[in-house]
């Protein structure tokens, strides 16, 4: 941002991005800006969580709490994504997440998000596979985020973080989401894929499009535009895949897939599925935790004081941020047989949403779950990364990026001040931020 614009009263960074009006996705869903009724006024039988406007306004907490207390296994008979079950308690989510025999994440059954995939556009990916194919493909990409690689990445992440924070306009407003969170995560993603660095924002774009087919601010052309941009992504990565396959194997994700015994003969759609999984997994989660940490410390100023007094709390604070933020609100499973739970029967073929965002705030498991407590003793027991065989493959890398960011922030700034309530993503899957104006105050 040019210095001469920074002094004007109408600062560009303080303009909240416009949200365009749109037709509600389903009868009964809210229009943009409609008031969200409190959970206490609703008939619990018809609770439906996936109305995007509820998420855009951040008005879901009382709904989740009511379900945990009154109906921990809840059936929504009718929604934009069809009928689905909601599981909202920590222990129940854990039980389902590790029971991959009875609760499948395979794309053949519908995958990891609610609703049916487009008939002619299925994208198999290893997180949406059952054993043994899941383990075979996951093992192929694991070396890119193995401990020896994290050691190698550490100095690169640190120097980039330092360079970016040194370029920030101190004492002037700017959008933290775009300037810091997106930029840092996209730089890391470009490195993991060995993607042309100057074109790294392609990855941000594909990540946003992949999870926002029905959001006109991101994908105004709907399904047709979504398919077109996904095919652009596939064409780009198919070229890289073939190129890397003809070269000696390296440790980037595409080279590993191109040389892997179980992945070198992937179909194009399988390649696209895995690329999108790695882009969304490596991008949305980390970037929203980076923004969430700044926001949380502003909401809980006593915790910011605690951090200033003892920066050694940063690693634990990172775990607490990932719990408090929960960057992916849910994961879907599909029942492979009839299952009894809480006196109800989940029928074979039913879709189930494991609401990680609710499990991470379950009063039965956590003390003061809605508070952000950077020295929380059991913060690492959050379920934001999933659990069991599908636990996030890059979780250690995400934690490392966040730790380095906060170590470098504490070196430079006395305080990062959030100037306005952030704008939130609309949609129930990726739970994050699209804009948050801040001022960084020098030490």
Coordinates of C-alpha atoms in Angstrom, one line a residue:
X1 CA 0.0 0.0 0.0
X2 CA 1.4 3.4 -1.0
X3 CA 2.5 5.5 2.0
X4 CA 0.6 8.6 0.6
X5 CA -2.7 6.8 0.8
X6 CA -2.1 5.7 4.3
X7 CA -2.7 9.2 5.8
X8 CA -6.1 9.7 4.3
X9 CA -9.1 9.3 6.5
X10 CA -10.9 7.0 4.1
X11 CA -8.3 4.3 4.3
X12 CA -8.7 1.5 1.7
X13 CA -7.8 -1.2 4.2
X14 CA -10.8 -0.2 6.4
X15 CA -13.4 -0.8 3.7
X16 CA -15.2 -4.0 4.5
X17 CA -15.5 -6.2 1.3
X18 CA -19.1 -6.1 -0.1
X19 CA -21.1 -9.3 0.1
X20 CA -23.4 -9.5 -2.9
X21 CA -27.1 -10.5 -2.5
X22 CA -27.9 -14.0 -3.6
X23 CA -30.8 -16.4 -3.9
X24 CA -30.9 -18.6 -0.8
X25 CA -29.7 -22.1 -1.6
X26 CA -32.7 -23.8 -0.1
X27 CA -36.3 -22.9 1.0
X28 CA -36.2 -21.4 4.4
X29 CA -32.5 -20.3 4.3
X30 CA -31.7 -16.7 5.0
X31 CA -30.9 -13.9 2.6
X32 CA -27.7 -11.9 3.1
X33 CA -28.1 -9.6 6.1
X34 CA -31.3 -11.3 7.4
X35 CA -31.3 -11.5 11.2
X36 CA -30.4 -15.0 12.4
X37 CA -33.0 -16.1 15.0
X38 CA -31.7 -17.4 18.3
X39 CA -31.5 -21.2 18.7
X40 CA -34.0 -21.0 21.6
X41 CA -36.7 -19.7 19.3
X42 CA -36.4 -22.6 16.8
X43 CA -38.0 -26.1 16.6
X44 CA -35.1 -28.4 17.3
X45 CA -36.6 -31.0 15.0
X46 CA -35.9 -28.8 11.9
X47 CA -32.4 -27.5 12.9
X48 CA -30.3 -27.2 9.7
X49 CA -26.8 -26.0 10.2
X50 CA -25.5 -25.5 6.7
X51 CA -27.3 -22.3 5.7
X52 CA -24.3 -20.2 4.6
X53 CA -25.6 -17.0 6.1
X54 CA -25.6 -18.5 9.7
X55 CA -21.8 -19.0 9.2
X56 CA -21.2 -15.7 7.5
X57 CA -22.7 -14.0 10.6
X58 CA -21.0 -16.3 13.1
X59 CA -24.4 -17.1 14.7
X60 CA -24.0 -20.9 15.1
X61 CA -22.7 -21.3 18.7
X62 CA -26.1 -21.4 20.5
X63 CA -27.4 -23.9 17.9
X64 CA -24.4 -26.2 18.6
X65 CA -24.8 -25.8 22.3
X66 CA -28.5 -26.6 22.2
X67 CA -27.8 -29.8 20.2
X68 CA -25.0 -31.0 22.5
X69 CA -27.4 -30.6 25.5
X70 CA -30.7 -31.7 24.0
X71 CA -30.1 -33.8 21.0
X72 CA -26.4 -34.9 20.6
X73 CA -27.3 -37.1 17.6
X74 CA -29.6 -34.9 15.5
X75 CA -31.2 -35.7 12.2
X76 CA -31.9 -32.9 9.7
X77 CA -34.5 -34.4 7.3
X78 CA -34.2 -31.7 4.6
X79 CA -31.3 -29.4 3.6
X80 CA -29.4 -28.1 0.6
X81 CA -27.2 -31.1 1.0
X82 CA -30.0 -33.6 1.6
X83 CA -30.8 -35.4 4.9
X84 CA -27.9 -35.7 7.3
X85 CA -27.0 -36.5 11.0
X86 CA -25.2 -34.0 13.2
X87 CA -22.8 -35.3 15.9
X88 CA -21.8 -32.5 18.3
X89 CA -20.2 -34.0 21.5
X90 CA -16.4 -34.6 21.7
X91 CA -16.5 -38.2 22.7
X92 CA -19.1 -39.2 20.1
X93 CA -17.0 -37.4 17.3
X94 CA -13.9 -39.3 18.4
X95 CA -15.8 -42.6 18.4
X96 CA -17.0 -42.1 14.8
X97 CA -13.7 -40.7 13.6
X98 CA -11.8 -43.8 14.6
X99 CA -14.5 -46.3 13.4
X100 CA -13.6 -46.2 9.7
X101 CA -15.2 -49.6 9.1
X102 CA -18.7 -48.5 9.9
X103 CA -18.3 -44.8 9.0
X104 CA -16.7 -44.4 5.6
X105 CA -15.0 -41.3 4.2
X106 CA -14.7 -42.8 0.7
X107 CA -15.6 -40.6 -2.3
X108 CA -17.5 -43.6 -3.6
X109 CA -20.0 -43.0 -0.7
X110 CA -20.0 -39.2 -1.0
X111 CA -16.6 -38.2 0.4
X112 CA -15.9 -35.7 3.3
X113 CA -18.3 -32.9 2.6
X114 CA -22.1 -33.0 2.9
X115 CA -24.2 -33.4 -0.3
X116 CA -23.7 -35.5 -3.4
X117 CA -20.6 -34.8 -5.7
X118 CA -21.4 -33.6 -9.2
X119 CA -22.2 -36.7 -11.2
X120 CA -19.7 -36.2 -14.0
X121 CA -17.0 -34.5 -11.8
X122 CA -16.0 -36.8 -9.0
X123 CA -12.6 -36.1 -7.5
X124 CA -11.2 -39.1 -5.6
X125 CA -8.6 -38.0 -3.0
X126 CA -6.8 -40.0 -0.3
X127 CA -8.6 -38.4 2.7
X128 CA -11.8 -39.6 0.9
X129 CA -10.7 -43.2 0.6
X130 CA -11.0 -46.2 2.9
X131 CA -8.2 -48.7 3.6
X132 CA -6.0 -49.9 2.0
X133 CA -5.9 -47.3 -0.7
X134 CA -6.0 -44.4 1.8
X135 CA -2.8 -45.6 3.5
X136 CA -1.0 -46.3 0.3
X137 CA -1.6 -42.8 -1.1
X138 CA -1.1 -41.0 2.2
X139 CA 2.2 -42.8 2.6
X140 CA 3.3 -41.5 -0.8
X141 CA 3.0 -37.8 0.2
X142 CA 4.1 -38.2 3.8
X143 CA 7.9 -37.6 3.1
X144 CA 7.1 -34.0 2.1
X145 CA 6.1 -33.2 5.6
X146 CA 8.4 -35.7 7.5
X147 CA 10.4 -34.4 10.5
X148 CA 13.6 -34.2 8.5
X149 CA 11.8 -31.9 5.9
X150 CA 10.3 -29.8 8.7
X151 CA 13.9 -29.1 9.9
X152 CA 14.8 -28.1 6.3
X153 CA 11.7 -25.9 6.0
X154 CA 12.2 -24.1 9.3
X155 CA 14.8 -21.6 8.2
X156 CA 13.0 -20.9 5.0
X157 CA 9.7 -20.3 6.8
X158 CA 11.5 -18.1 9.3
X159 CA 13.3 -15.9 6.7
X160 CA 10.1 -15.5 4.7
X161 CA 8.1 -14.6 7.8
X162 CA 10.8 -12.1 8.8
X163 CA 10.8 -10.5 5.3
X164 CA 7.0 -10.2 5.2
X165 CA 6.7 -8.8 8.8
X166 CA 9.5 -6.3 8.0
X167 CA 7.5 -5.1 4.9
X168 CA 4.4 -4.3 6.9
X169 CA 3.4 -0.6 7.3
X170 CA 3.9 -0.2 11.0
X171 CA 1.3 2.1 12.6
X172 CA -0.9 2.0 9.6
X173 CA -4.1 0.0 8.9
X174 CA -3.9 -3.0 6.6
X175 CA -5.9 -6.2 5.9
X176 CA -4.2 -8.9 7.9
X177 CA -5.9 -11.7 6.0
X178 CA -4.6 -10.8 2.6
X179 CA -1.2 -9.3 3.6
X180 CA -0.1 -11.9 6.1
X181 CA -2.3 -15.0 6.5
X182 CA -2.8 -15.7 2.8
X183 CA 0.6 -14.6 1.7
X184 CA 2.5 -16.8 4.2
X185 CA 0.5 -19.9 3.6
X186 CA 0.6 -19.5 -0.1
X187 CA 4.4 -19.1 -0.1
X188 CA 4.6 -22.4 1.9
X189 CA 2.2 -24.2 -0.4
X190 CA 4.2 -23.1 -3.5
X191 CA 7.3 -24.6 -1.8
X192 CA 5.5 -27.9 -1.0
X193 CA 4.4 -28.3 -4.6
X194 CA 7.5 -26.7 -6.0
X195 CA 5.0 -24.5 -7.9
X196 CA 6.2 -21.4 -9.9
X197 CA 6.6 -18.9 -7.0
X198 CA 5.5 -15.8 -8.9
X199 CA 2.2 -17.6 -9.7
X200 CA 1.6 -18.7 -6.1
X201 CA -1.7 -16.9 -5.9
X202 CA -3.1 -19.4 -8.4
X203 CA -3.1 -21.8 -5.4
X204 CA -5.1 -19.4 -3.2
X205 CA -7.6 -19.0 -6.0
X206 CA -8.1 -22.7 -6.5
X207 CA -8.5 -23.2 -2.8
X208 CA -11.2 -20.5 -2.6
X209 CA -13.0 -21.8 -5.7
X210 CA -12.9 -25.5 -4.6
X211 CA -15.0 -24.9 -1.5
X212 CA -17.2 -22.0 -2.8
X213 CA -19.1 -23.2 -5.9
X214 CA -22.3 -21.6 -4.6
X215 CA -20.7 -18.3 -3.4
X216 CA -21.2 -15.6 -6.1
X217 CA -18.5 -13.4 -4.6
X218 CA -16.0 -16.1 -5.4
X219 CA -17.6 -18.1 -8.2
X220 CA -20.3 -15.9 -9.8
X221 CA -20.6 -18.3 -12.7
X222 CA -21.7 -21.1 -10.4
X223 CA -21.2 -24.8 -11.4
X224 CA -20.0 -23.9 -14.9
X225 CA -17.3 -21.5 -13.7
X226 CA -16.3 -23.9 -10.9
X227 CA -15.8 -26.8 -13.3
X228 CA -13.8 -24.6 -15.7
X229 CA -11.4 -23.4 -13.0
X230 CA -11.0 -26.9 -11.6
X231 CA -10.1 -28.0 -15.1
X232 CA -7.5 -25.2 -15.3
X233 CA -6.1 -26.5 -12.0
X234 CA -6.0 -30.0 -13.4
X235 CA -4.4 -29.0 -16.7
X236 CA -1.7 -27.1 -14.8
X237 CA -0.9 -29.9 -12.4
X238 CA -1.1 -32.6 -15.0
X239 CA 1.7 -30.8 -16.8
X240 CA 3.7 -30.6 -13.6
X241 CA 2.9 -34.3 -12.8
X242 CA 4.2 -35.5 -16.2
X243 CA 7.2 -33.2 -16.1
X244 CA 8.2 -34.4 -12.6
X245 CA 7.6 -38.0 -13.5
X246 CA 10.3 -37.7 -16.2
X247 CA 12.8 -36.2 -13.8
X248 CA 14.6 -37.8 -10.8
X249 CA 12.4 -37.9 -7.7
X250 CA 12.5 -35.0 -5.3
X251 CA 10.7 -34.2 -2.1
X252 CA 8.0 -32.0 -3.4
X253 CA 4.4 -33.3 -3.3
X254 CA 3.9 -33.5 -7.1
X255 CA 7.3 -35.4 -7.6
X256 CA 6.3 -37.8 -4.8
X257 CA 2.9 -38.5 -6.4
X258 CA 4.5 -38.8 -9.9
X259 CA 7.0 -41.4 -8.7
X260 CA 4.9 -43.2 -6.0
X261 CA 4.2 -46.8 -6.9
X262 CA 0.6 -46.5 -5.9
X263 CA 0.0 -43.0 -7.3
X264 CA 2.1 -42.7 -10.5
X265 CA -0.8 -44.2 -12.6
X266 CA -3.5 -42.0 -11.0
X267 CA -6.4 -41.0 -13.3
X268 CA -6.5 -37.3 -14.0
X269 CA -9.5 -36.8 -11.7
X270 CA -7.7 -38.6 -8.9
X271 CA -4.7 -36.3 -9.3
X272 CA -7.0 -33.3 -9.2
X273 CA -8.7 -34.7 -6.1
X274 CA -5.4 -35.1 -4.3
X275 CA -4.1 -31.7 -5.4
X276 CA -7.3 -29.9 -4.2
X277 CA -7.1 -31.8 -0.9
X278 CA -3.5 -30.7 -0.3
X279 CA -4.2 -27.1 -1.4
X280 CA -7.2 -26.7 0.8
X281 CA -5.6 -28.7 3.7
X282 CA -2.4 -26.6 3.5
X283 CA -4.0 -23.3 2.8
X284 CA -7.4 -22.7 4.5
X285 CA -6.6 -24.3 7.8
X286 CA -3.3 -22.5 8.4
X287 CA -4.3 -19.1 7.1
X288 CA -7.5 -19.1 9.2
X289 CA -5.6 -20.0 12.3
X290 CA -3.1 -17.2 11.6
X291 CA -5.9 -14.7 11.5
X292 CA -7.8 -16.4 14.4
X293 CA -4.8 -16.1 16.7
X294 CA -4.6 -12.3 16.3
X295 CA -8.4 -12.0 16.7
X296 CA -8.5 -14.2 19.8
X297 CA -5.7 -12.3 21.6
X298 CA -7.7 -9.1 21.0
X299 CA -10.9 -10.6 22.3
X300 CA -9.0 -11.9 25.3
X301 CA -6.5 -9.1 26.2
X302 CA -5.5 -10.7 29.5
X303 CA -4.1 -13.6 27.4
X304 CA -2.2 -11.2 25.2
X305 CA -0.6 -9.8 28.4
X306 CA 0.2 -13.4 29.5
X307 CA 1.9 -14.0 26.1
X308 CA 4.0 -10.8 26.4
X309 CA 5.1 -11.8 29.8
X310 CA 6.1 -15.3 28.7
X311 CA 6.6 -15.9 24.9
X312 CA 7.6 -19.5 25.7
X313 CA 3.8 -20.2 25.8
X314 CA 3.7 -19.8 22.0
X315 CA 3.7 -23.6 21.2
X316 CA 0.8 -24.2 23.6
X317 CA -0.9 -21.1 22.4
X318 CA -0.8 -22.4 18.8
X319 CA -2.6 -25.6 19.9
X320 CA -5.2 -23.5 21.8
X321 CA -5.7 -21.3 18.7
X322 CA -6.3 -24.3 16.5
X323 CA -8.9 -25.6 19.1
X324 CA -10.6 -22.2 19.6
X325 CA -10.6 -21.5 15.8
X326 CA -11.4 -25.0 14.4
X327 CA -10.6 -24.0 10.8
X328 CA -12.6 -26.8 9.3
X329 CA -16.0 -26.9 11.0
X330 CA -16.9 -30.5 10.2
X331 CA -16.0 -33.6 8.3
X332 CA -18.6 -36.0 6.8
X333 CA -18.7 -39.7 7.0
X334 CA -21.2 -42.2 5.5
X335 CA -22.6 -45.1 7.4
X336 CA -21.7 -48.5 5.8
X337 CA -24.2 -50.3 8.0
X338 CA -27.0 -49.5 10.5
X339 CA -25.5 -48.1 13.7
X340 CA -27.2 -47.5 17.0
X341 CA -26.3 -44.3 18.9
X342 CA -28.1 -42.3 21.6
X343 CA -31.1 -44.6 21.2
X344 CA -31.4 -43.8 17.5
X345 CA -30.5 -45.7 14.3
X346 CA -28.2 -44.2 11.7
X347 CA -29.2 -46.1 8.6
X348 CA -26.7 -47.6 6.1
X349 CA -26.0 -44.9 3.5
X350 CA -26.9 -41.9 5.8
X351 CA -24.5 -39.0 5.8
X352 CA -23.1 -37.8 9.2
X353 CA -21.5 -34.5 10.0
X354 CA -18.9 -34.7 12.8
X355 CA -19.0 -31.1 14.0
X356 CA -15.4 -30.6 15.1
X357 CA -16.2 -27.0 15.9
X358 CA -18.7 -28.3 18.5
X359 CA -16.5 -31.0 19.9
X360 CA -13.8 -28.4 20.5
X361 CA -16.4 -26.4 22.6
X362 CA -18.0 -29.3 24.4
X363 CA -18.5 -28.4 28.1
X364 CA -18.4 -32.1 29.0
X365 CA -14.8 -32.3 27.9
X366 CA -13.3 -28.8 28.2
X367 CA -13.2 -26.4 31.1
X368 CA -14.5 -23.0 30.0
X369 CA -14.5 -24.1 26.4
X370 CA -15.5 -20.8 24.9
X371 CA -12.6 -19.0 26.5
X372 CA -9.2 -18.7 24.8
X373 CA -6.6 -19.8 27.3
X374 CA -3.1 -19.8 25.9
X375 CA -1.7 -22.0 28.7
X376 CA -4.7 -24.5 28.7
X377 CA -3.3 -27.8 29.9
X378 CA -5.0 -30.1 27.4
X379 CA -5.0 -27.8 24.4
X380 CA -3.3 -30.4 22.3
X381 CA -6.3 -32.7 22.7
X382 CA -8.4 -30.6 20.2
X383 CA -9.9 -32.4 17.3
X384 CA -9.4 -29.8 14.6
X385 CA -6.9 -32.1 12.8
X386 CA -9.3 -35.0 12.9
X387 CA -8.4 -38.3 14.6
X388 CA -7.4 -41.8 13.7
X389 CA -6.2 -42.7 10.2
X390 CA -7.4 -39.5 8.6
X391 CA -5.6 -37.2 11.0
X392 CA -4.3 -34.2 9.1
X393 CA -1.0 -35.2 7.3
X394 CA 0.5 -31.7 7.6
X395 CA -0.5 -30.9 11.2
X396 CA 3.1 -30.5 12.4
X397 CA 3.9 -28.1 9.5
X398 CA 0.9 -26.0 10.3
X399 CA 1.9 -25.8 13.9
X400 CA 5.5 -24.9 12.9
X401 CA 4.3 -22.0 10.6
X402 CA 2.1 -20.6 13.4
X403 CA 4.9 -20.8 16.0
X404 CA 7.4 -19.1 13.8
X405 CA 4.9 -16.4 12.9
X406 CA 4.3 -15.6 16.6
X407 CA 8.0 -15.7 17.6
X408 CA 8.7 -13.2 14.9
X409 CA 5.7 -11.0 15.8
X410 CA 6.8 -10.8 19.4
X411 CA 10.3 -9.7 18.3
X412 CA 8.9 -6.8 16.3
X413 CA 5.6 -5.5 17.6
X414 CA 4.4 -4.5 21.0
X415 CA 0.8 -5.2 20.0
X416 CA -1.3 -6.1 17.0
X417 CA -4.6 -4.2 17.3
X418 CA -7.7 -5.4 15.5
X419 CA -9.7 -2.4 14.3
X420 CA -13.0 -3.9 13.4
X421 CA -14.9 -7.2 13.6
X422 CA -13.5 -9.4 10.9
X423 CA -15.6 -10.6 7.9
X424 CA -16.2 -14.3 8.0
X425 CA -16.4 -17.0 5.3
X426 CA -19.9 -18.0 4.2
X427 CA -20.4 -21.7 4.2
X428 CA -20.3 -24.4 6.9
X429 CA -17.1 -26.3 5.9
X430 CA -14.2 -23.8 5.9
X431 CA -14.5 -21.7 9.0
X432 CA -12.4 -18.6 8.6
X433 CA -11.9 -15.0 7.7
X434 CA -12.0 -13.0 4.5
X435 CA -10.9 -9.6 5.9
X436 CA -9.6 -8.2 9.2
X437 CA -8.1 -4.7 9.5
X438 CA -5.3 -4.3 12.0
X439 CA -2.6 -1.9 13.0
X440 CA 0.8 -3.2 14.1
X441 CA 2.3 -1.1 16.9
X442 CA 6.1 -1.1 17.1
X443 CA 8.0 -2.2 20.1

